[in-house]
Coordinates of N, CA and C in Angstrom, one line a residue:
X1 N 116.4 100.2 116.7 CA 115.4 101.5 116.1 C 114.6 100.8 117.4
X2 N 113.7 102.1 118.0 CA 112.9 101.7 119.2 C 111.8 101.5 118.6
X3 N 110.9 100.6 119.1 CA 109.6 100.0 118.9 C 108.7 101.2 119.3
X4 N 107.2 101.2 119.3 CA 106.3 102.1 120.1 C 105.7 100.5 121.1
X5 N 105.1 101.4 121.8 CA 104.8 100.6 122.9 C 103.3 99.6 122.1
X6 N 103.6 98.5 122.7 CA 102.6 97.5 122.2 C 102.6 97.1 121.1
X7 N 103.9 97.6 120.1 CA 104.4 97.2 118.6 C 104.5 95.5 118.7
X8 N 105.5 95.4 119.7 CA 105.7 93.9 119.4 C 105.0 93.0 119.5
X9 N 104.3 93.5 121.3 CA 103.1 92.6 121.2 C 102.1 92.0 120.3
X10 N 101.7 93.4 119.4 CA 101.0 93.2 118.7 C 101.3 92.2 117.2
X11 N 102.5 92.5 117.0 CA 103.1 91.5 115.8 C 103.2 89.8 116.8
X12 N 103.5 90.0 117.8 CA 103.7 88.5 118.2 C 102.4 87.6 118.3
X13 N 101.2 88.7 118.8 CA 100.2 88.3 118.7 C 99.4 87.4 117.4
X14 N 99.6 88.4 115.8 CA 99.4 88.2 115.1 C 99.9 87.0 114.4
X15 N 101.3 87.0 115.0 CA 102.4 85.7 114.8 C 101.6 84.5 115.2
X16 N 101.2 84.6 116.4 CA 100.8 83.2 117.2 C 99.4 83.0 116.7
X17 N 98.7 83.9 115.7 CA 97.3 83.5 115.3 C 97.9 82.7 114.1
X18 N 98.6 83.0 113.2 CA 99.0 82.4 112.5 C 99.6 80.7 112.3
X19 N 100.7 80.3 113.7 CA 101.0 79.4 114.3 C 99.6 78.9 114.4
X20 N 98.8 79.1 115.1 CA 97.6 78.5 115.5 C 96.4 78.2 114.4
X21 N 96.7 78.2 113.1 CA 96.2 77.9 112.7 C 95.0 78.6 112.4
X22 N 94.8 80.5 112.8 CA 94.2 80.9 112.6 C 94.3 82.2 111.4
X23 N 94.5 81.7 110.4 CA 95.2 81.9 108.9 C 94.2 83.9 108.8
X24 N 92.6 83.7 108.7 CA 92.2 84.8 108.6 C 92.5 85.6 109.8
X25 N 92.4 85.5 110.9 CA 92.7 86.1 111.9 C 94.0 87.0 111.8
X26 N 94.9 86.1 111.5 CA 96.7 86.7 111.4 C 96.4 87.4 110.4
X27 N 95.9 87.2 109.5 CA 96.0 88.5 108.0 C 95.3 89.6 108.3
X28 N 94.2 89.5 108.9 CA 93.5 91.1 109.5 C 94.8 91.4 110.5
X29 N 95.1 90.7 111.6 CA 95.7 91.2 112.5 C 97.3 91.8 111.8
X30 N 97.8 91.2 111.3 CA 99.1 92.2 110.2 C 98.8 92.9 109.4
X31 N 97.6 92.7 108.7 CA 97.3 94.4 108.5 C 97.1 95.5 108.9
X32 N 96.3 95.4 110.0 CA 96.0 96.3 111.0 C 97.3 96.6 111.7
X33 N 98.5 96.0 111.9 CA 99.8 96.3 112.7 C 100.1 97.4 111.4
X34 N 100.3 96.8 109.9 CA 101.0 97.9 109.1 C 100.2 99.0 109.4
X35 N 98.9 99.4 109.4 CA 98.5 100.6 109.3 C 98.8 101.0 110.8
X36 N 98.8 100.5 111.9 CA 99.1 101.3 113.4 C 100.0 101.7 113.3
X37 N 101.1 101.0 112.9 CA 102.7 101.4 113.1 C 103.2 101.3 111.6
X38 N 102.9 102.6 111.2 CA 103.7 102.7 109.8 C 105.2 103.5 110.0
X39 N 105.9 102.7 109.2 CA 107.8 102.7 109.1 C 108.0 101.8 110.5
X40 N 107.1 100.9 110.7 CA 107.8 99.9 111.5 C 108.8 99.1 111.1
X41 N 109.9 98.9 112.1 CA 110.9 98.1 111.7 C 110.3 96.9 111.3
X42 N 109.3 96.1 111.7 CA 108.8 95.0 111.3 C 107.7 95.3 110.6
X43 N 107.5 96.4 109.7 CA 106.5 96.2 108.9 C 106.7 95.8 107.4
X44 N 107.6 95.4 107.1 CA 108.2 94.4 105.7 C 107.9 93.1 106.0
X45 N 108.2 92.4 107.6 CA 108.1 91.3 107.9 C 106.3 91.3 107.8
X46 N 105.8 91.8 108.7 CA 104.5 91.9 109.3 C 104.0 91.9 107.7
X47 N 103.8 92.4 106.5 CA 103.2 92.2 105.5 C 103.7 91.2 104.7
X48 N 105.0 90.8 104.7 CA 105.6 89.5 104.3 C 104.3 88.2 105.3
X49 N 104.0 88.0 106.5 CA 103.5 87.2 107.0 C 102.2 87.5 106.9
X50 N 101.5 88.5 106.3 CA 100.0 89.0 106.1 C 100.0 87.9 105.0
X51 N 101.0 88.2 104.0 CA 100.7 87.3 102.3 C 100.8 86.2 103.0
X52 N 101.5 85.4 104.0 CA 101.7 83.9 104.2 C 100.4 83.9 104.8
X53 N 99.6 84.3 105.9 CA 98.0 84.0 106.5 C 97.3 84.2 105.0
X54 N 97.1 84.7 104.4 CA 96.4 84.7 103.0 C 96.5 83.7 102.3
X55 N 98.3 83.4 101.9 CA 98.1 82.1 101.2 C 97.3 81.1 102.4
X56 N 97.5 81.0 103.2 CA 96.9 79.8 104.6 C 95.6 79.7 104.1
X57 N 95.0 81.1 104.4 CA 94.0 81.0 104.1 C 93.0 80.5 102.7
X58 N 93.3 80.6 101.8 CA 93.5 80.0 100.5 C 93.0 81.2 99.4
X59 N 93.5 82.8 99.8 CA 93.1 83.7 99.1 C 94.8 84.6 98.3
X60 N 95.2 83.7 96.9 CA 96.3 83.5 96.7 C 96.3 84.8 96.2
X61 N 95.2 85.8 95.7 CA 95.3 87.2 94.8 C 96.1 87.7 95.9
X62 N 95.0 87.8 97.0 CA 95.6 88.9 97.8 C 96.5 88.9 98.5
X63 N 97.2 87.2 98.7 CA 98.3 87.2 99.2 C 99.4 87.6 98.3
X64 N 99.2 87.5 97.1 CA 100.2 88.3 96.0 C 100.3 89.7 96.2
X65 N 99.2 90.3 96.3 CA 99.2 91.9 96.6 C 100.0 92.1 97.7
X66 N 99.9 91.4 98.8 CA 101.0 91.6 100.2 C 102.4 91.4 100.0
X67 N 102.7 90.3 98.9 CA 103.9 90.1 98.8 C 104.3 91.3 98.3
X68 N 104.0 92.1 97.0 CA 104.1 93.2 96.0 C 104.6 94.1 97.3
X69 N 103.2 94.6 98.3 CA 104.0 95.5 98.8 C 104.9 95.4 99.9
X70 N 105.4 94.1 100.0 CA 106.4 93.9 101.4 C 107.4 94.5 100.3
X71 N 107.6 93.6 98.9 CA 108.7 93.7 98.4 C 108.6 95.5 98.1
X72 N 107.8 96.0 97.6 CA 107.8 97.1 96.9 C 108.3 98.6 98.1
X73 N 107.7 97.8 99.3 CA 107.8 98.9 100.2 C 109.5 99.4 100.8
X74 N 110.1 98.1 100.7 CA 111.6 98.1 100.7 C 112.6 97.3 100.2
X75 N 112.4 97.5 98.7 CA 113.3 95.9 97.9 C 114.9 95.9 98.5
X76 N 115.5 96.3 99.5 CA 116.4 95.8 100.2 C 116.6 95.5 101.7
X77 N 115.0 95.6 102.3 CA 114.7 94.8 103.4 C 115.4 93.5 103.6
X78 N 115.5 92.9 104.7 CA 115.9 91.3 104.8 C 114.7 90.5 104.6
X79 N 113.0 90.8 104.3 CA 112.2 90.6 103.9 C 112.0 90.5 102.4
X80 N 112.7 91.0 101.8 CA 112.4 91.4 100.1 C 112.9 90.1 99.5
X81 N 113.4 89.5 99.8 CA 113.9 88.4 98.7 C 113.0 87.3 98.6
X82 N 112.6 87.0 100.5 CA 111.2 86.2 100.2 C 109.9 86.2 99.8
X83 N 109.7 87.8 99.8 CA 108.7 88.9 99.1 C 108.8 88.3 97.7
X84 N 109.6 88.6 96.9 CA 110.0 88.2 95.9 C 109.5 87.1 95.2
X85 N 110.4 86.3 95.8 CA 110.1 84.7 95.7 C 108.8 84.8 95.8
X86 N 107.9 84.8 96.5 CA 106.3 84.2 97.2 C 105.5 84.9 96.3
X87 N 105.9 86.2 95.9 CA 104.8 86.8 94.6 C 105.1 86.3 93.8
X88 N 106.2 85.9 92.7 CA 106.5 84.9 91.7 C 105.9 84.0 91.7
X89 N 105.8 83.1 93.2 CA 104.9 81.7 93.4 C 103.4 82.0 93.2
X90 N 103.4 82.8 93.9 CA 101.6 83.4 93.7 C 101.3 83.4 92.2
X91 N 101.9 84.6 91.4 CA 101.4 84.8 90.4 C 101.5 83.3 89.4
X92 N 102.4 82.5 89.7 CA 102.3 81.6 89.1 C 100.8 80.2 89.1
X93 N 100.8 80.4 90.7 CA 99.4 79.6 90.9 C 98.4 80.5 90.9
X94 N 98.5 81.8 90.1 CA 97.2 82.4 89.5 C 97.2 82.2 88.3
X95 N 98.2 81.6 87.9 CA 97.9 81.3 86.2 C 98.9 82.5 85.4
X96 N 99.2 83.0 85.7 CA 99.9 84.2 85.3 C 101.8 83.5 85.3
X97 N 101.8 82.7 84.5 CA 103.1 81.8 84.3 C 104.3 83.0 83.6
X98 N 104.1 83.3 82.9 CA 104.8 84.5 82.3 C 105.6 85.8 82.8
X99 N 104.7 86.1 83.7 CA 104.7 87.0 84.8 C 105.4 86.3 86.0
X100 N 105.1 85.4 86.0 CA 105.7 84.7 87.5 C 107.1 84.1 86.8
X101 N 107.5 83.9 86.3 CA 108.8 83.5 85.6 C 109.9 84.8 85.8
X102 N 109.1 85.9 85.2 CA 110.2 87.0 85.3 C 110.5 87.1 86.6
X103 N 108.9 87.5 87.5 CA 109.2 87.9 88.7 C 110.3 87.0 89.7
X104 N 110.4 85.5 89.3 CA 111.4 84.5 90.2 C 112.7 84.5 89.9
X105 N 112.6 85.1 88.3 CA 114.1 85.3 87.8 C 114.7 86.2 88.3
X106 N 114.3 87.3 89.1 CA 114.3 88.6 89.4 C 115.1 88.4 90.9
X107 N 114.5 87.2 91.3 CA 115.1 87.0 92.8 C 116.7 86.8 92.6
X108 N 117.1 85.8 91.8 CA 118.8 85.8 91.4 C 119.5 87.0 91.1
X109 N 118.7 87.4 90.2 CA 119.4 89.3 90.0 C 119.3 90.3 90.9
X110 N 118.4 90.2 91.5 CA 118.1 91.1 92.7 C 119.0 91.1 94.2
X111 N 119.0 89.7 94.6 CA 119.4 89.2 96.1 C 120.1 88.2 95.4
X112 N 121.3 88.1 94.8 CA 121.8 86.7 94.9 C 122.4 85.9 95.8
X113 N 122.7 86.6 96.9 CA 122.9 85.5 97.9 C 121.9 85.6 98.7
X114 N 120.7 85.4 98.4 CA 119.6 85.1 99.2 C 119.1 83.5 99.4
X115 N 118.9 83.0 100.5 CA 118.3 81.9 100.2 C 117.3 81.7 99.7
X116 N 116.4 82.5 99.2 CA 115.0 82.4 98.4 C 115.4 82.0 96.5
X117 N 116.9 82.2 96.4 CA 117.0 82.3 95.0 C 117.1 80.7 94.5
X118 N 117.8 79.9 95.5 CA 117.3 78.3 95.3 C 115.5 78.0 95.2
X119 N 115.2 78.5 96.0 CA 113.6 78.3 96.3 C 113.1 78.8 94.7
X120 N 113.3 79.9 94.3 CA 112.7 80.4 92.9 C 113.5 79.6 91.9
X121 N 114.7 78.8 91.9 CA 115.0 78.3 90.8 C 114.3 77.0 91.1
X122 N 113.6 76.6 91.6 CA 113.1 75.6 92.0 C 111.7 75.4 91.5
X123 N 111.2 76.7 91.3 CA 109.6 76.7 91.3 C 109.7 77.2 89.7
X124 N 110.8 78.0 89.1 CA 110.8 78.3 88.3 C 110.6 76.7 87.2
X125 N 111.8 75.8 87.7 CA 111.9 74.2 87.0 C 110.3 74.2 86.7
X126 N 109.9 73.8 88.0 CA 108.3 73.5 88.0 C 107.3 74.0 87.2
X127 N 107.6 75.4 86.9 CA 106.7 76.3 86.2 C 107.0 76.3 84.4
X128 N 108.4 75.3 84.3 CA 108.9 75.3 82.7 C 109.2 76.5 82.3
X129 N 109.9 77.4 83.2 CA 110.6 78.8 82.6 C 111.8 78.5 82.0
X130 N 111.6 79.5 80.8 CA 112.8 79.2 79.7 C 114.2 80.0 80.2

Protein backbone atom coordinates (compact mmCIF):
# COMPACT_ATOMS: atom_id res chain seq x y z
CA UNK A 1 0.00 0.00 0.00
CA UNK A 2 1.25 3.47 -0.91
CA UNK A 3 1.82 5.92 1.90
CA UNK A 4 0.94 9.60 1.49
CA UNK A 5 3.77 12.10 1.25
CA UNK A 6 4.99 12.75 4.77
CA UNK A 7 2.99 9.90 6.27
CA UNK A 8 5.97 7.73 7.27
CA UNK A 9 7.90 10.81 8.39
CA UNK A 10 5.04 11.94 10.64
CA UNK A 11 4.72 8.46 12.14
CA UNK A 12 8.48 8.26 12.69
CA UNK A 13 8.56 11.72 14.30
CA UNK A 14 5.86 10.68 16.77
CA UNK A 15 7.78 7.49 17.52
CA UNK A 16 10.97 9.49 18.15
CA UNK A 17 9.05 11.73 20.57
CA UNK A 18 7.85 8.63 22.42
CA UNK A 19 11.27 6.98 22.65
CA UNK A 20 12.93 10.24 23.70
CA UNK A 21 10.60 10.59 26.68
CA UNK A 22 8.10 13.16 25.38
CA UNK A 23 5.08 10.97 26.07
CA UNK A 24 2.51 13.79 25.98
CA UNK A 25 3.92 15.17 22.74
CA UNK A 26 4.00 11.71 21.19
CA UNK A 27 0.38 11.05 22.19
CA UNK A 28 -0.63 14.30 20.52
CA UNK A 29 1.38 13.52 17.39
CA UNK A 30 -0.10 10.02 17.08
CA UNK A 31 -3.60 11.48 17.52
CA UNK A 32 -2.90 13.99 14.75
CA UNK A 33 -1.54 11.19 12.59
CA UNK A 34 -4.81 9.25 12.80
CA UNK A 35 -6.74 12.43 11.95
CA UNK A 36 -4.47 13.41 9.07
CA UNK A 37 -4.17 9.95 7.51
CA UNK A 38 -7.50 8.13 7.94
CA UNK A 39 -7.32 4.64 6.50
CA UNK A 40 -3.52 4.61 6.62
CA UNK A 41 -1.87 1.19 6.79
CA UNK A 42 -0.11 2.61 9.88
CA UNK A 43 -3.34 3.79 11.54
CA UNK A 44 -3.81 0.84 13.92
CA UNK A 45 -0.14 0.96 14.90
CA UNK A 46 -0.46 4.72 15.48
CA UNK A 47 -3.48 4.19 17.75
CA UNK A 48 -1.59 1.51 19.67
CA UNK A 49 1.43 3.82 20.04
CA UNK A 50 -0.88 6.66 21.08
CA UNK A 51 -2.15 4.43 23.88
CA UNK A 52 1.43 3.60 24.91
CA UNK A 53 2.27 7.31 24.97
CA UNK A 54 -0.81 8.16 27.02
CA UNK A 55 0.03 5.35 29.42
CA UNK A 56 3.60 6.65 29.74
CA UNK A 57 2.18 10.12 30.44
CA UNK A 58 0.07 8.64 33.25
CA UNK A 59 -3.32 8.93 31.53
CA UNK A 60 -4.57 5.35 31.84
CA UNK A 61 -8.19 6.21 31.04
CA UNK A 62 -7.32 7.84 27.69
CA UNK A 63 -4.81 5.08 26.98
CA UNK A 64 -7.61 2.54 27.40
CA UNK A 65 -9.72 4.51 24.92
CA UNK A 66 -6.87 4.55 22.39
CA UNK A 67 -6.37 0.79 22.79
CA UNK A 68 -10.10 0.21 22.35
CA UNK A 69 -10.07 2.29 19.15
CA UNK A 70 -7.00 0.46 17.89
CA UNK A 71 -8.73 -2.86 18.42
CA UNK A 72 -12.20 -1.85 17.27
CA UNK A 73 -11.03 -0.21 14.05
CA UNK A 74 -9.60 -3.53 12.81
CA UNK A 75 -9.77 -6.61 15.06
CA UNK A 76 -7.73 -8.55 12.48
CA UNK A 77 -4.79 -6.14 12.23
CA UNK A 78 -1.28 -6.99 13.37
CA UNK A 79 -1.74 -4.49 16.23
CA UNK A 80 -5.04 -6.03 17.40
CA UNK A 81 -3.75 -8.65 19.87
CA UNK A 82 -1.51 -6.12 21.64
CA UNK A 83 -4.29 -3.53 21.64
CA UNK A 84 -6.71 -6.01 23.23
CA UNK A 85 -4.14 -7.05 25.84
CA UNK A 86 -3.27 -3.44 26.66
CA UNK A 87 -6.96 -2.54 26.88
CA UNK A 88 -7.48 -5.34 29.40
CA UNK A 89 -4.42 -4.34 31.40
CA UNK A 90 -5.57 -0.71 31.44
CA UNK A 91 -9.03 -1.73 32.65
CA UNK A 92 -7.38 -3.61 35.51
CA UNK A 93 -5.31 -0.56 36.41
CA UNK A 94 -8.49 1.51 36.42
CA UNK A 95 -10.00 -0.88 38.98
CA UNK A 96 -12.43 -2.49 36.51
CA UNK A 97 -11.19 -5.98 37.32
CA UNK A 98 -14.14 -8.01 36.03
CA UNK A 99 -14.06 -6.16 32.68
CA UNK A 100 -10.28 -6.57 32.59
CA UNK A 101 -10.54 -10.32 33.15
CA UNK A 102 -13.10 -10.73 30.35
CA UNK A 103 -11.04 -8.60 27.95
CA UNK A 104 -7.77 -10.35 28.78
CA UNK A 105 -9.47 -13.73 28.34
CA UNK A 106 -10.54 -12.71 24.85
CA UNK A 107 -6.92 -12.34 23.72
CA UNK A 108 -6.42 -16.13 23.65
CA UNK A 109 -9.88 -16.72 22.17
CA UNK A 110 -9.55 -14.24 19.30
CA UNK A 111 -5.79 -14.38 18.72
CA UNK A 112 -4.62 -17.82 19.93
CA UNK A 113 -1.21 -17.63 18.23
CA UNK A 114 -0.29 -14.10 19.31
CA UNK A 115 2.57 -13.31 21.67
CA UNK A 116 0.11 -11.17 23.65
CA UNK A 117 -1.62 -14.35 24.88
CA UNK A 118 1.16 -15.04 27.38
CA UNK A 119 1.14 -11.45 28.59
CA UNK A 120 -2.64 -11.58 28.98
CA UNK A 121 -2.43 -14.80 30.99
CA UNK A 122 0.23 -13.27 33.26
CA UNK A 123 -1.95 -10.21 33.80
CA UNK A 124 -4.98 -12.40 34.49
CA UNK A 125 -3.00 -14.23 37.19
CA UNK A 126 -1.95 -10.91 38.72
CA UNK A 127 -5.59 -9.79 38.80
CA UNK A 128 -6.73 -13.17 40.22
CA UNK A 129 -9.12 -13.75 37.33
CA UNK A 130 -11.01 -17.01 37.65
